[in-house]
Coordinates of C-alpha atoms in Angstrom, one line a residue:
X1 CA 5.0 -29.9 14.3
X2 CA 8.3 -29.8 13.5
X3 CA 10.7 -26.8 13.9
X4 CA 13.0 -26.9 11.4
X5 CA 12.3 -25.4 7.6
X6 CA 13.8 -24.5 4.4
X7 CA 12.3 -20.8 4.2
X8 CA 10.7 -19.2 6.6
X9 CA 8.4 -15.8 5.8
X10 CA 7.3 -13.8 8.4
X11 CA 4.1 -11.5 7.2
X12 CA 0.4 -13.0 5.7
X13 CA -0.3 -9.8 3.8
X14 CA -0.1 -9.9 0.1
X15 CA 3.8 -9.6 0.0
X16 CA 4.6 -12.6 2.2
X17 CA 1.7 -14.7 0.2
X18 CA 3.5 -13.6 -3.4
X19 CA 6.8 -14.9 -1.8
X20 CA 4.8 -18.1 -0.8
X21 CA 4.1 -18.7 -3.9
X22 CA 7.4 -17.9 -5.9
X23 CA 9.4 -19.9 -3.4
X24 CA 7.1 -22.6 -3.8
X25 CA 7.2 -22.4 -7.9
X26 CA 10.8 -22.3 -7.4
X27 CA 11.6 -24.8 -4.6
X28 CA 8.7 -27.3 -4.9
X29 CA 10.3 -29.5 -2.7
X30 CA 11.3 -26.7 -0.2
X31 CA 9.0 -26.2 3.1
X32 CA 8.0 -23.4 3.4
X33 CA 6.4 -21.5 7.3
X34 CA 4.5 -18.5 7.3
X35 CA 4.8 -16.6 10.7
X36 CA 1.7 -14.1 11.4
X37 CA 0.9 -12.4 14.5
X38 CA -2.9 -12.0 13.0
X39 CA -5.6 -14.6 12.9
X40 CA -5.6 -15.0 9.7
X41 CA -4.0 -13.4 6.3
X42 CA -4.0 -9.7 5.0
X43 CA -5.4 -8.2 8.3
X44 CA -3.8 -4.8 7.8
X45 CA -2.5 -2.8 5.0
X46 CA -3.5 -5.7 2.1
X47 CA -7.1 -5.8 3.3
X48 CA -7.8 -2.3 3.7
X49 CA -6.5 -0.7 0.7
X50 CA -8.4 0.8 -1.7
X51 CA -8.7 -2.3 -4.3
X52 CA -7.1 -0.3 -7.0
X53 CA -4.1 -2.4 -9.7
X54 CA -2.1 1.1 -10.1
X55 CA -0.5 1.4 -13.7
X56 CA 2.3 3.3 -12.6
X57 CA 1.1 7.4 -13.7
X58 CA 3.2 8.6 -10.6
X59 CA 6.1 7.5 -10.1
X60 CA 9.9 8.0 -10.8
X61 CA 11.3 6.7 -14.5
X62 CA 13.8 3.5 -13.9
X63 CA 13.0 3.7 -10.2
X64 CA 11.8 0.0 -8.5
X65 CA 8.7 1.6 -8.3
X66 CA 7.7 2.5 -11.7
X67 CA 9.3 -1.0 -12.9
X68 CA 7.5 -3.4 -10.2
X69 CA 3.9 -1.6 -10.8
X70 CA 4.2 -1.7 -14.6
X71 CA 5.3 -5.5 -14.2
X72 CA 2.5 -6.2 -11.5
X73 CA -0.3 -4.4 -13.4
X74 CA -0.1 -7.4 -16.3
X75 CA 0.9 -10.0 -13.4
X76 CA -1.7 -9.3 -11.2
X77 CA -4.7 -9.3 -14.3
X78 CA -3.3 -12.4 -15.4
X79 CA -3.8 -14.0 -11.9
X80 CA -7.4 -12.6 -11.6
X81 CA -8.5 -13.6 -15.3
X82 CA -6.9 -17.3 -14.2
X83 CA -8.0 -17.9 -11.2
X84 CA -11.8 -15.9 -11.4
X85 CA -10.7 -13.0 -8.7
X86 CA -13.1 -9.8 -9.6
X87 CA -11.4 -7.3 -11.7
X88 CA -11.9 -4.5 -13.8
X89 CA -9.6 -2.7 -15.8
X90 CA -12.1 0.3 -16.0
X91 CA -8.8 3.2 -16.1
X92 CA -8.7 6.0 -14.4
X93 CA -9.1 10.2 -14.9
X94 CA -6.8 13.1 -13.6
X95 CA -8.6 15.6 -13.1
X96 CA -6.9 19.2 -13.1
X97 CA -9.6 22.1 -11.8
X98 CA -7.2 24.6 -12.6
X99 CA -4.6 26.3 -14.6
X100 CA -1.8 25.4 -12.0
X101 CA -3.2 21.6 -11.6
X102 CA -3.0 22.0 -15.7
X103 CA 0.2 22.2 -15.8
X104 CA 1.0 19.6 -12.9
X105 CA -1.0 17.7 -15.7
X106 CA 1.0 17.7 -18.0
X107 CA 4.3 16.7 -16.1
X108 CA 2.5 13.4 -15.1
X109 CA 1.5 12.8 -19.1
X110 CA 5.7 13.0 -19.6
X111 CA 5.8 10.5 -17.0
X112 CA 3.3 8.2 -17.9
X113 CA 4.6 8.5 -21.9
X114 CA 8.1 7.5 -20.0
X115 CA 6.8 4.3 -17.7
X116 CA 5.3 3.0 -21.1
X117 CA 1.4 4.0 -20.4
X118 CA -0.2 6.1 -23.2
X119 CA -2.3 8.6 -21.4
X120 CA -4.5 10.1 -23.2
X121 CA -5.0 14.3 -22.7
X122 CA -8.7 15.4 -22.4
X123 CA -10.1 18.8 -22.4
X124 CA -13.1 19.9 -20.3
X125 CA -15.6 18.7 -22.8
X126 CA -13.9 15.6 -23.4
X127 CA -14.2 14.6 -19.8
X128 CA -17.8 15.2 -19.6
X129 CA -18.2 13.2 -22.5
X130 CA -17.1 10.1 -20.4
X131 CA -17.9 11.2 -17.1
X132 CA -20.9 13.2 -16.9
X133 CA -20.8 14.2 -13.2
X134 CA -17.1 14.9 -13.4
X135 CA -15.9 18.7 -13.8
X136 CA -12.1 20.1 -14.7
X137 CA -10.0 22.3 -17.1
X138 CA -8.4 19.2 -18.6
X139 CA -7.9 15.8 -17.2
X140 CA -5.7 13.3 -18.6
X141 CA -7.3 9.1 -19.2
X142 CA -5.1 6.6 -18.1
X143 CA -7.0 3.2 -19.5
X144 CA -4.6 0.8 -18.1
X145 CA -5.5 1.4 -14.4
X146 CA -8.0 -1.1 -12.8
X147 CA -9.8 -2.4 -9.5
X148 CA -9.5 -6.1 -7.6
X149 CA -10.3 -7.3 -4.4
X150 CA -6.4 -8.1 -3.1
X151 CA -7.6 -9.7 0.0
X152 CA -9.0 -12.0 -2.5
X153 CA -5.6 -11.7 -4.4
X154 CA -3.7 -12.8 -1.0
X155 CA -5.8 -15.7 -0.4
X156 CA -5.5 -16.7 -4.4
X157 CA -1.3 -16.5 -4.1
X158 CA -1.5 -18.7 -0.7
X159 CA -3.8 -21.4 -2.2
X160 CA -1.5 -21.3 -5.1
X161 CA 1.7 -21.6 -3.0
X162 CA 0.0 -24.9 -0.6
X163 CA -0.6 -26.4 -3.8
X164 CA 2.8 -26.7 -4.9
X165 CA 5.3 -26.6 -2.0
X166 CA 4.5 -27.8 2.0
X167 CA 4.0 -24.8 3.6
X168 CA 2.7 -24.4 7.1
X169 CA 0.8 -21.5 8.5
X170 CA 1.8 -20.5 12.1
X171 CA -1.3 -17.7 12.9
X172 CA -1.5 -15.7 16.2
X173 CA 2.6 -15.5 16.5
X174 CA 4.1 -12.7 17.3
X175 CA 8.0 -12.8 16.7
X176 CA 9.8 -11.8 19.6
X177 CA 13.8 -12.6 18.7
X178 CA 15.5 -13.3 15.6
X179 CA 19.0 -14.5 15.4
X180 CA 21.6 -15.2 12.7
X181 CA 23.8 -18.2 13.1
X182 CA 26.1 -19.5 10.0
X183 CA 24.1 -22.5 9.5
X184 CA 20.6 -21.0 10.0
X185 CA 18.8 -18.6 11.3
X186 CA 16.5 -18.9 14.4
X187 CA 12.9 -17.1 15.0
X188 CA 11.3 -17.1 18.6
X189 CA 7.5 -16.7 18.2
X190 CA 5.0 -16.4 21.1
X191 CA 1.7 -18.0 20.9
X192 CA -0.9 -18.3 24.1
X193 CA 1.9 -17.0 26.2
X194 CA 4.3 -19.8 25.0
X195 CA 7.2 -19.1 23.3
X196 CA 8.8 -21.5 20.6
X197 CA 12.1 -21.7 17.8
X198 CA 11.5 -21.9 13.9
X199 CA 14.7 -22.6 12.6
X200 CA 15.3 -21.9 8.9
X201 CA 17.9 -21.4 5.9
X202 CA 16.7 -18.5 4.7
X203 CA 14.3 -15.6 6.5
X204 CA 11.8 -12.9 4.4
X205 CA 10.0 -10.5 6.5
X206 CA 7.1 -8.8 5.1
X207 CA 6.3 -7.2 7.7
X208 CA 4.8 -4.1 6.7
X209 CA 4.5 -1.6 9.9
X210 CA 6.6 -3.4 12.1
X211 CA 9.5 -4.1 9.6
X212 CA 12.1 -1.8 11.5
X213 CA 11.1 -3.1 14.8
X214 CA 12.2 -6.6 13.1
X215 CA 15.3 -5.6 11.1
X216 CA 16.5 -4.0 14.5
X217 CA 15.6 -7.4 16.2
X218 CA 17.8 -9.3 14.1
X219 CA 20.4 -6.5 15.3
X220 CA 20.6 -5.3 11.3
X221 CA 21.4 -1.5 11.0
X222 CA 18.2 0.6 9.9
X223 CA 18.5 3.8 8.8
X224 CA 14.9 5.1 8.9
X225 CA 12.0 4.7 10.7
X226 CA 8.4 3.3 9.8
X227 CA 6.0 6.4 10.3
X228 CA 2.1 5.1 10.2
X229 CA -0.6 7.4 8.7
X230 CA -4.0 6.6 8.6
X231 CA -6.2 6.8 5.4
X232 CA -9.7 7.6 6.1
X233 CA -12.5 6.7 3.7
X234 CA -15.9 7.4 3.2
X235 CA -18.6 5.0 1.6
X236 CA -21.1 7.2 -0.7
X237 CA -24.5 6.6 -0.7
X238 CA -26.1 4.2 -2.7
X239 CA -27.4 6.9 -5.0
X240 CA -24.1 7.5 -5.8
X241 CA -22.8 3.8 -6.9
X242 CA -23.0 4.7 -10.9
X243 CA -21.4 8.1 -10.4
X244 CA -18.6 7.3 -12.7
X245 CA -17.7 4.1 -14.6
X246 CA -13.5 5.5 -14.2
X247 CA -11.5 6.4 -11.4
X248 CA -11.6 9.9 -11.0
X249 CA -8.2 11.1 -9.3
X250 CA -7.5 14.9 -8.3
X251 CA -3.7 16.1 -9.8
X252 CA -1.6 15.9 -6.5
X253 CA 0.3 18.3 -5.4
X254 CA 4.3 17.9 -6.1
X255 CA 5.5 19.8 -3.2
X256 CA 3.2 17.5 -1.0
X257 CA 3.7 13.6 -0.6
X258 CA 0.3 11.6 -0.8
X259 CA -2.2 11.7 -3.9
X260 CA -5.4 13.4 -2.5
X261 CA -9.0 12.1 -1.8
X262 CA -10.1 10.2 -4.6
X263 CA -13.3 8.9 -6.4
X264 CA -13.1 5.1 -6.7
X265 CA -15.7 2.4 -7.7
X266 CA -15.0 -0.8 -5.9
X267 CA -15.3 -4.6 -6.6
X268 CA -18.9 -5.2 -5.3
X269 CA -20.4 -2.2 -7.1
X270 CA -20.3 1.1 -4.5
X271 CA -18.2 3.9 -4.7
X272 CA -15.6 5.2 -2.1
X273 CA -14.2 8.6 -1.5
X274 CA -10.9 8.8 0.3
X275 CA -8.0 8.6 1.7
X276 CA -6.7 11.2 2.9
X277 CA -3.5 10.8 5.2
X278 CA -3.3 11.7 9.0
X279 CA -0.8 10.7 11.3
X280 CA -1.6 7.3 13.4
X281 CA -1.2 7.8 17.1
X282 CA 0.5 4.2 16.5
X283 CA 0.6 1.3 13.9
X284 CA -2.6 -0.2 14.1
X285 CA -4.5 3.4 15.3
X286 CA -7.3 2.8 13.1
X287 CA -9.5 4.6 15.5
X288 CA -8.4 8.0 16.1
X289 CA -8.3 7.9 19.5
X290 CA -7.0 4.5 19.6
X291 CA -3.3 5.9 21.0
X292 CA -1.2 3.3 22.9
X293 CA 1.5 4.6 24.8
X294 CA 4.1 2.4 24.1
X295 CA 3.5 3.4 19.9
X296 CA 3.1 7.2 20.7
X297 CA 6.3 7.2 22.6
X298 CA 8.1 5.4 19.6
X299 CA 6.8 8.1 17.5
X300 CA 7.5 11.2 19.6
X301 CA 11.2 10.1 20.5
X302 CA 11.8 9.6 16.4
X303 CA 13.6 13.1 15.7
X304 CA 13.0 12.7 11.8
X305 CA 9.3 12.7 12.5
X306 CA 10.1 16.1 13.6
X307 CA 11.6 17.2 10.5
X308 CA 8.9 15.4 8.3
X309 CA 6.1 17.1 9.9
X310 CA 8.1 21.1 9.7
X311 CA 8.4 19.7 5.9
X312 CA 5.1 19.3 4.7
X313 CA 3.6 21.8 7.7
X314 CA 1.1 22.8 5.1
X315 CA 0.0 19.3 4.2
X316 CA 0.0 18.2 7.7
X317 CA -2.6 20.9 8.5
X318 CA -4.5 19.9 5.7
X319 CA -5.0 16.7 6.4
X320 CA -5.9 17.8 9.6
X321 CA -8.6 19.8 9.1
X322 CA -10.5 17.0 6.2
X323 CA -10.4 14.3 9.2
X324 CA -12.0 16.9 11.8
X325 CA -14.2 18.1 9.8
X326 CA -16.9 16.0 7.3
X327 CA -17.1 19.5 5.2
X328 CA -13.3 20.2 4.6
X329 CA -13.4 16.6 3.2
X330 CA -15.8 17.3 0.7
X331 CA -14.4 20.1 -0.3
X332 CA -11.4 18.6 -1.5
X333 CA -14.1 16.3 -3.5
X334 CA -16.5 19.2 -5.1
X335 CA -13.9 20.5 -6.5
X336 CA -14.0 17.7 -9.2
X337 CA -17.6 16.4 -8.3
X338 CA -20.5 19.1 -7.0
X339 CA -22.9 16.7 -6.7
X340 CA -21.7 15.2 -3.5
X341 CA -22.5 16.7 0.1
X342 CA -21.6 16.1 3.6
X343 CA -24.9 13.6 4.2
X344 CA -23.5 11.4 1.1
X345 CA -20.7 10.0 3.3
X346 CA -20.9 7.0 4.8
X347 CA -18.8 5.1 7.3
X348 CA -15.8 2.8 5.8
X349 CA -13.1 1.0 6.7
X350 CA -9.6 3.3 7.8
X351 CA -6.3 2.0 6.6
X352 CA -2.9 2.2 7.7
X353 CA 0.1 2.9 5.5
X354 CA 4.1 2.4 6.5
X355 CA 5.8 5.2 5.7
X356 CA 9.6 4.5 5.6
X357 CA 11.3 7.7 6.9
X358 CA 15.1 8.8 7.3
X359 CA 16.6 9.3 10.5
X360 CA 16.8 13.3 8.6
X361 CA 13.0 13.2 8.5
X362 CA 12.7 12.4 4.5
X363 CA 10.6 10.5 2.6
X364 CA 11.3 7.1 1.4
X365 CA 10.0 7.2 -1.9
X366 CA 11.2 3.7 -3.3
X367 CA 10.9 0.7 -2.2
X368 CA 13.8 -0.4 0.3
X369 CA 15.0 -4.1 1.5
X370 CA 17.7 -4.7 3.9
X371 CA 19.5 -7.4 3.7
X372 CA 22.2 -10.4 5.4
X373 CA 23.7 -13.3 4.9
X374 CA 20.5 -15.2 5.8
X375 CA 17.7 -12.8 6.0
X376 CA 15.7 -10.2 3.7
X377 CA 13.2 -6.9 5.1
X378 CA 11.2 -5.9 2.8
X379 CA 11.8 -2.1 4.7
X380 CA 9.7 -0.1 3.0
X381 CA 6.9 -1.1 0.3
X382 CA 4.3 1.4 0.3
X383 CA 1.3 2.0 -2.3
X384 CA 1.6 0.4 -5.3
X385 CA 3.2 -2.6 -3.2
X386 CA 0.0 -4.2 -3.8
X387 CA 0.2 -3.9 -7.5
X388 CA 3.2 -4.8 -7.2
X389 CA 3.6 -7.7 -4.8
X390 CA 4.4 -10.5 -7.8
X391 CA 7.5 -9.2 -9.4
X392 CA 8.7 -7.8 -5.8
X393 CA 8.2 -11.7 -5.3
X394 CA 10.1 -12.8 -8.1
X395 CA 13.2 -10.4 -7.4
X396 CA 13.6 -11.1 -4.0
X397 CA 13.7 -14.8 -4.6
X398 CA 15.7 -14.4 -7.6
X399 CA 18.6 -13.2 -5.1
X400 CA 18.3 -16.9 -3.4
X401 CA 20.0 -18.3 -6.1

């Protein structure tokens, strides 16, 4: 095989197959390698995500955010109606069960109203009306919001981008040196305990947990840190698979960063509860007491972890107590949906989300790339990345010229 390519991508999750394929549109007569340390393609975060196309309710007015997810809501429809991929665009509820929440409420309908949705307010009656088992003050309908299977959206983009452009798939590489040269840029991979050189004109890394470790490989400044935090979900019981035909979303908290354990019906007909959000003992820690050394010392020697944690001290317990303890989680689900007790839950599938923090222990919000002369890290592409993977595509190869 040769070693020598016009692009090379390093990441098989949804991000790096969406760049596949916009390179490929782009450069048909480019090759195109795809470097993954995994099997196979979207082995972490893009196969263990909840399976919902986010509209864009939450998030910031002009930022990347709010523009890529209202983009890839229409872009990622259009690719399952054209290509048969399971989909429903079934919307979702906020559910407020308070007068506080009430008002939270209504700051996200300003938002929404302001990212082009058009939410539509219920009162208590109103969201009986659609969702019988589902109690609140007020909740607000979102219509636009839907559910896919995006590990069946990753394989879609990749058969799309093989169809168009030569692209080769180098599985079970780990990348262990990156270098920048003026007339290309060099990637060391190891594979069955032999290393090798892809040499290429142009580098994206999508590398989702591991992106600092990479941008700090290539010897790029990085000024945060990837922080993991595992999601843990619950199956319901089958009883349970027609409990709502929406998703039904508790109002999050503002002074707290994640969105709270949520109802969700899934491609394939069952119903999930979930996530909350727990710090990993390390980037793969799907298991909770899965803690490699090597990760945990990364972790505890990051300062700004530090400062997160004293930050959202309140949160952190919290999340705490609903992954010790099978009650506390359903709590935080009765108060939207009494029905459900702690013999409903069934096991599911963790995930792991990379969470780009400062070095002063804040929150990445946005989405983040750093870039050179030859190379672009995607540093930080939490939920909706997803969603949002096409026109993140089409912007970063829009900068190739």
């Amino acid at each position: 095989m040769k070693a020598q390519f016009d692009f090379i991508i390093i990441g098989a999750g949804i991000l790096g197959a969406a760049v596949a394929r916009e390179l490929a549109c782009k450069f048909p007569r480019k090759s195109i390698v795809v470097i993954e340390k995994e099997a196979g393609p979207a082995y972490h975060q893009s196969g263990r995500n909840s399976g919902v196309i986010h509209a864009g309710v939450y998030y910031e007015p002009g930022s990347l955010k709010a523009q890529f997810c209202r983009e890839g809501l229409d872009a990622t429809i259009s690719l399952c109606k054209q290509y048969s991929i399971p989909f429903e665009q079934c919307g979702k509820i906020v559910v407020a069960t308070n007068e506080q929440e009430e008002k939270h409420l209504a700051h996200l309908y300003e938002r929404c109203t302001k990212n082009s949705l058009n939410p539509q307010m219920l009162t208590a009656k109103q969201i009986v009306r659609k969702e019988p088992h589902i109690n609140g003050v007020a909740g607000m309908w979102v219509k636009q919001t839907g559910i896919t299977d995006f590990k069946q959206v990753t394989d879609c983009l990749f058969e799309n981008a093989t169809g168009k452009a030569p692209v080769t798939f180098l599985y079970s590489s780990r990348v262990c040196q990156i270098n920048e040269e003026p007339d290309n840029i060099a990637v060391t991979i190891q594979n069955n305990g032999r290393q090798r050189t892809i040499k290429g004109d142009y580098l994206i890394s999508c590398a989702g947990v591991f992106a600092d470790e990479l941008i700090h490989l290539q010897g790029l400044s990085c000024d945060f840190r990837i922080v993991p935090f595992r999601g843990e979900y619950y199956r319901l019981n089958s009883r349970f698979d027609g409990v709502s035909q929406r998703l039904i979303y508790p109002v999050p908290d503002p002074s707290m960063p994640f969105l709270g354990v949520h109802l969700t019906k899934m491609i394939g007909g069952y119903t999930t509860v979930g996530p909350n959000a727990v710090l990993a003992a390390g980037r793969e820690a799907y298991a909770g007491l899965n803690i490699c050394p090597q990760e945990w010392w990364r972790m505890m020697s990051f300062p700004g972890l530090y400062k997160l944690l004293w930050q959202y001290k309140r949160s952190v317990v919290s999340e705490l107590i609903t992954s010790l303890s099978k009650q506390q989680y359903v709590k935080q689900i009765n108060r939207y949906c009494r029905m459900i007790n702690v013999d409903d839950l069934l096991p599911y599938r963790p995930g792991i989300r990379a969470q780009a923090v400062s070095l002063n222990g804040k929150l990445v919000h946005d989405f983040k790339f750093v870039k050179s002369d030859r190379a672009l890290h995607v540093g930080n592409a939490p939920s909706p990345a997803a969603t949002s993977a096409i026109p993140i595509a089409k912007s970063i190869v829009s900068q190739l010229g």
